[in-house]
XYZ file of C-alpha atoms in Angstrom:
376
model
C 105.759 105.136 73.704
C 104.132 107.614 76.082
C 106.756 109.515 78.088
C 105.947 110.313 81.732
C 108.020 112.580 83.978
C 107.600 112.575 87.752
C 109.180 115.454 89.671
C 110.105 116.013 93.312
C 112.288 118.555 95.063
C 111.302 117.749 98.664
C 111.165 113.952 98.828
C 114.210 111.769 99.303
C 115.727 109.483 96.701
C 113.575 106.488 95.703
C 110.661 107.656 97.845
C 108.152 104.880 98.585
C 105.085 106.553 97.071
C 106.819 108.424 94.262
C 109.333 105.846 93.049
C 108.534 102.446 94.536
C 104.802 102.649 93.885
C 103.911 105.088 91.121
C 107.018 105.162 88.915
C 107.760 101.445 89.032
C 104.099 100.584 88.394
C 104.033 102.870 85.351
C 107.265 101.401 83.968
C 105.876 97.881 84.339
C 102.744 98.993 82.508
C 104.801 99.997 79.481
C 105.243 103.738 79.932
C 108.608 105.434 79.398
C 109.128 106.794 82.899
C 111.510 109.466 84.143
C 111.900 110.670 87.721
C 113.626 114.002 88.320
C 114.874 114.206 91.901
C 117.884 115.018 94.064
C 121.036 112.932 93.725
C 122.683 111.170 90.800
C 121.290 109.833 87.519
C 120.851 106.082 86.976
C 118.286 103.508 85.870
C 116.430 101.117 88.152
C 113.526 98.736 87.546
C 112.701 100.368 84.231
C 112.679 103.923 85.606
C 115.103 106.569 84.277
C 116.136 108.524 87.366
C 117.443 111.947 86.402
C 119.426 113.419 89.268
C 119.836 117.164 89.757
C 122.631 116.803 92.318
C 122.314 117.766 95.943
C 119.616 120.317 96.655
C 120.110 123.171 99.155
C 119.786 122.283 102.825
C 118.051 125.578 103.517
C 114.272 125.101 103.233
C 113.835 128.478 101.543
C 116.567 127.856 98.966
C 115.302 124.342 98.271
C 111.803 125.686 97.625
C 113.129 128.333 95.220
C 116.463 127.451 93.614
C 116.044 123.711 94.121
C 112.524 123.638 92.697
C 113.646 125.691 89.691
C 116.471 123.236 88.997
C 114.034 120.315 89.060
C 111.684 122.146 86.682
C 114.398 123.105 84.180
C 115.723 119.547 84.112
C 112.251 118.097 83.668
C 111.286 120.495 80.872
C 114.244 119.338 78.772
C 112.829 115.807 78.778
C 109.810 116.949 76.721
C 107.456 114.442 78.359
C 103.807 113.900 77.480
C 102.650 114.085 81.114
C 104.367 115.816 84.037
C 103.414 114.551 87.493
C 104.854 116.513 90.440
C 104.733 115.750 94.151
C 105.525 118.907 96.135
C 103.561 122.123 96.740
C 106.700 124.172 96.105
C 106.526 122.958 92.478
C 103.070 124.469 91.883
C 104.451 127.624 90.173
C 106.583 125.428 87.930
C 103.606 123.244 87.167
C 101.869 126.356 85.861
C 104.892 127.120 83.690
C 104.713 123.606 82.261
C 101.071 124.267 81.366
C 102.163 127.388 79.499
C 104.450 125.145 77.469
C 101.380 123.113 76.494
C 102.137 120.138 78.741
C 99.719 117.873 80.583
C 100.305 118.384 84.304
C 99.219 116.406 87.400
C 99.660 117.612 90.986
C 100.045 114.757 93.487
C 99.110 116.311 96.836
C 100.351 113.916 99.515
C 98.829 115.937 102.352
C 96.221 118.559 103.091
C 98.997 121.132 103.014
C 97.034 124.178 104.156
C 96.109 122.299 107.337
C 99.552 120.813 107.744
C 101.159 124.267 107.708
C 99.327 125.201 110.895
C 101.271 122.567 112.836
C 104.786 123.560 111.724
C 106.904 123.946 114.896
C 109.216 126.495 113.255
C 106.324 128.912 112.545
C 104.558 131.083 115.162
C 100.832 130.320 115.340
C 99.622 133.567 113.763
C 102.226 133.325 110.984
C 101.280 129.728 110.163
C 97.580 130.664 109.925
C 98.307 133.528 107.529
C 100.584 131.374 105.375
C 98.058 128.528 105.372
C 95.287 130.845 104.174
C 97.516 132.323 101.468
C 98.680 128.898 100.334
C 95.129 127.558 100.165
C 94.089 130.403 97.857
C 97.137 129.927 95.646
C 96.742 126.154 95.536
C 93.116 126.552 94.436
C 94.217 129.018 91.740
C 96.897 126.613 90.471
C 94.846 123.417 90.657
C 92.146 125.019 88.515
C 94.681 125.099 85.687
C 96.029 121.564 86.100
C 94.850 118.511 84.168
C 94.398 116.535 87.376
C 95.053 116.489 91.100
C 95.756 113.329 93.087
C 95.001 112.872 96.795
C 95.634 109.915 99.110
C 92.133 110.161 100.601
C 89.081 112.275 101.253
C 88.942 114.457 104.368
C 85.847 113.860 106.501
C 84.115 112.638 103.380
C 85.053 115.701 101.331
C 86.915 115.319 98.046
C 89.034 118.458 97.795
C 88.836 120.530 94.608
C 86.336 118.304 92.840
C 84.520 121.529 91.889
C 87.739 123.130 90.640
C 89.940 120.631 88.799
C 88.597 118.586 85.843
C 89.981 115.337 87.306
C 90.430 114.448 90.973
C 91.709 110.952 91.740
C 92.234 109.178 95.058
C 95.363 107.013 95.316
C 95.563 105.678 98.850
C 99.091 105.196 100.174
C 98.532 101.519 100.893
C 100.912 98.537 101.056
C 102.432 96.836 98.019
C 101.572 93.162 97.942
C 104.957 92.092 96.571
C 107.047 94.275 98.891
C 105.106 93.754 102.137
C 102.148 91.349 102.055
C 103.993 88.544 100.253
C 106.897 88.755 102.723
C 104.703 87.500 105.567
C 105.865 84.319 107.276
C 103.147 82.148 108.793
C 103.173 82.155 112.594
C 100.836 80.700 115.163
C 99.825 82.340 118.439
C 101.261 83.666 120.580
C 103.180 86.156 118.450
C 106.618 86.474 120.017
C 108.894 89.485 119.925
C 108.699 93.140 120.955
C 106.171 95.719 119.889
C 107.426 98.075 117.205
C 107.064 101.529 115.715
C 108.903 102.157 112.444
C 109.001 105.322 110.342
C 109.071 109.042 111.079
C 109.554 109.641 114.816
C 107.654 112.839 115.561
C 105.547 114.269 118.363
C 102.447 113.846 116.188
C 103.118 110.087 116.275
C 103.122 110.030 120.089
C 106.663 108.706 120.597
C 106.954 109.994 124.169
C 103.530 108.639 125.101
C 104.401 105.264 123.554
C 107.700 105.006 125.450
C 106.008 105.896 128.732
C 103.227 103.375 128.034
C 105.734 100.609 127.277
C 107.527 101.354 130.549
C 104.252 101.308 132.455
C 103.043 98.099 130.780
C 106.507 96.530 131.144
C 106.545 95.646 127.446
C 109.570 95.418 125.121
C 109.591 98.022 122.361
C 111.686 98.728 119.251
C 111.737 102.141 117.574
C 113.264 102.657 114.138
C 113.449 105.713 111.939
C 114.602 109.319 112.056
C 113.501 111.792 114.693
C 112.126 115.042 113.323
C 114.503 117.160 115.412
C 117.555 116.741 117.611
C 115.656 118.234 120.537
C 112.825 115.731 120.259
C 115.321 112.896 119.870
C 117.106 113.880 123.070
C 113.821 114.182 124.943
C 112.677 110.720 123.811
C 115.968 108.912 124.292
C 116.381 110.319 127.798
C 113.347 108.228 128.778
C 115.103 105.010 127.746
C 117.741 105.200 130.469
C 117.423 102.157 132.718
C 115.004 100.391 130.348
C 117.057 97.960 128.285
C 113.964 96.356 126.741
C 113.185 99.602 124.885
C 115.597 100.435 122.066
C 116.016 102.873 119.199
C 117.608 101.253 116.134
C 118.094 104.351 113.993
C 117.153 104.325 110.312
C 116.874 100.936 108.637
C 116.842 99.690 105.051
C 113.589 98.218 103.717
C 114.971 94.678 103.910
C 115.924 95.205 107.549
C 112.445 96.507 108.362
C 110.808 93.470 106.755
C 113.118 91.106 108.624
C 112.202 92.722 111.940
C 108.474 92.887 111.215
C 108.512 89.132 110.704
C 109.545 88.801 114.353
C 107.409 91.491 116.040
C 104.215 91.043 118.058
C 102.389 94.397 117.758
C 102.564 97.386 115.414
C 102.134 100.838 116.947
C 100.676 103.677 114.917
C 98.750 106.146 117.101
C 98.636 109.721 115.836
C 97.699 112.917 117.626
C 94.179 114.084 116.867
C 95.343 117.415 115.484
C 94.572 119.232 112.258
C 94.394 116.778 109.319
C 95.269 113.628 111.238
C 91.825 113.044 112.709
C 89.995 114.078 109.531
C 91.513 111.735 106.945
C 89.454 108.892 105.512
C 92.321 106.434 105.427
C 94.838 104.854 107.780
C 98.474 105.816 108.148
C 100.759 103.954 105.733
C 102.538 102.187 108.584
C 99.213 100.781 109.787
C 98.696 99.153 106.393
C 102.219 97.734 106.475
C 101.792 96.259 109.959
C 98.483 94.735 108.866
C 100.081 93.247 105.755
C 102.646 91.526 107.974
C 99.963 89.994 110.199
C 100.474 92.246 113.231
C 97.644 93.614 115.390
C 97.822 97.409 115.320
C 97.337 100.000 118.056
C 95.842 103.102 116.427
C 94.141 106.327 117.464
C 90.403 106.296 117.981
C 89.104 108.634 115.282
C 86.152 108.266 112.880
C 87.727 106.374 109.984
C 89.870 104.027 112.093
C 86.805 103.272 114.234
C 84.789 102.471 111.116
C 87.490 100.146 109.784
C 87.917 98.516 113.197
C 84.199 97.697 113.244
C 84.547 96.126 109.809
C 87.852 94.263 110.143
C 88.814 94.165 113.868
C 92.509 94.498 113.063
C 93.699 95.907 116.411
C 92.904 98.184 119.355
C 91.790 101.832 119.418
C 93.387 104.218 121.937
C 93.375 107.827 123.057
C 96.742 109.009 121.640
C 97.195 111.571 124.421
C 96.543 109.078 127.230
C 99.531 106.975 128.329
C 97.244 104.706 130.365
C 95.051 104.023 127.322
C 98.068 102.989 125.238
C 99.538 100.892 128.075
C 96.222 99.077 128.573
C 96.086 98.243 124.856
C 99.616 96.849 125.017
C 98.800 94.665 127.992
C 95.523 93.493 126.441
C 97.247 92.222 123.312
C 99.952 90.557 125.388
C 97.421 88.896 127.705
C 95.155 87.706 124.854
C 97.536 86.108 122.326
C 94.830 84.224 120.406
C 92.815 87.411 119.883
C 95.948 89.343 118.961
C 96.867 86.707 116.352
C 93.348 86.786 114.909
C 93.477 90.584 114.673
C 96.670 90.202 112.655
C 94.952 87.770 110.289
C 91.991 90.131 109.976
C 94.395 92.908 109.005
C 95.939 90.752 106.284
C 92.470 90.051 104.916
C 91.763 93.802 104.821
C 94.964 94.406 102.847
C 94.201 91.621 100.378
C 90.581 92.658 99.850
C 90.806 96.426 99.915
C 94.009 98.226 100.890
C 96.723 97.234 98.422
C 98.669 99.088 95.739
C 97.786 96.561 93.023
C 94.256 97.936 93.152
C 95.274 101.595 93.479
C 97.663 101.581 90.522
C 94.777 100.856 88.149
C 93.358 104.288 89.014
C 96.659 105.900 88.023
C 96.702 104.090 84.683
C 93.083 105.119 84.036
C 93.892 108.750 84.856
C 96.709 108.919 82.322
C 94.623 107.208 79.667
C 91.831 109.721 80.238
C 94.206 112.662 79.948
C 95.767 111.378 76.741
C 92.810 109.858 74.922
C 91.895 113.030 73.021
C 95.439 114.295 72.592
C 96.527 113.909 68.969
C 100.151 114.770 69.876
C 100.705 111.405 71.595
């Protein structure tokens, strides 16, 4: 049996893309799958999770000592393919290549662009680090067996001239976990609007709260804020507005239960750096669509193209509170159209944006890597 080892030092335990999509899909397909990550060791849904204990809280120590611990643990498994998910593991990916291993880098973001928006880095420092990282990433990727991206960026497939295999695996919804949990409802869709997931300034939380207040619409927020300061700033706006609530972090089952009762999914993103250049939608948009909710999203090229094709929601200016408030009121005042948008979104998920289709690309990638390898 072909042994596969996925590795992550930065992602949390049982990460949606790493564990729930890729690892579980591979185990179901008959691979012997290991996942080296923080936490304890155990087995779940056919995946052997190999815990390395708690990793350092310090970002610098996690990227050095923590990444090394993940690498050393993974190397002992002697897998046929190593598939890692964090840029801090690039040096260790190169070491795996020196041991004669097949290595895949799963780049979840355009990291060189993402670095420029880090709030803890001064602007000039972030630009220098981004340029250095981009050169190093290109150097490392040239030596990998494959690189995986969630999408193209403004039509460009990164590193297709550098790495022998570049595969797109969009971070779309799982049919069994999301789409199949839909409960049929007729218009009007009752319940508050919702925004679930990472609560960061790039996802317009302050603008959304202000828009909900202006539109006099109920709103539920769930997830973790990216900093205590941003949390305090956002929650201070809720005073005196009992129809707007923050629920904290929720389990997947709790999220599904709430989505079955919501009326609108909110997923605008600031048009900064990579966010207005990606040729896909945010994962939460796909999940709202799978649950039959109309979605409020930022007006940028790809979302506009998909809106023309599927009409799954309303486009807004993410920096304009009035634009977001008007979209909220429109969906509330036109319940039949809002319901139809939700149905259109479900059709888009079924036809195009689902993990059942994406996983076949992952299987094909591994088969291509191994087909001429006499060791396996």
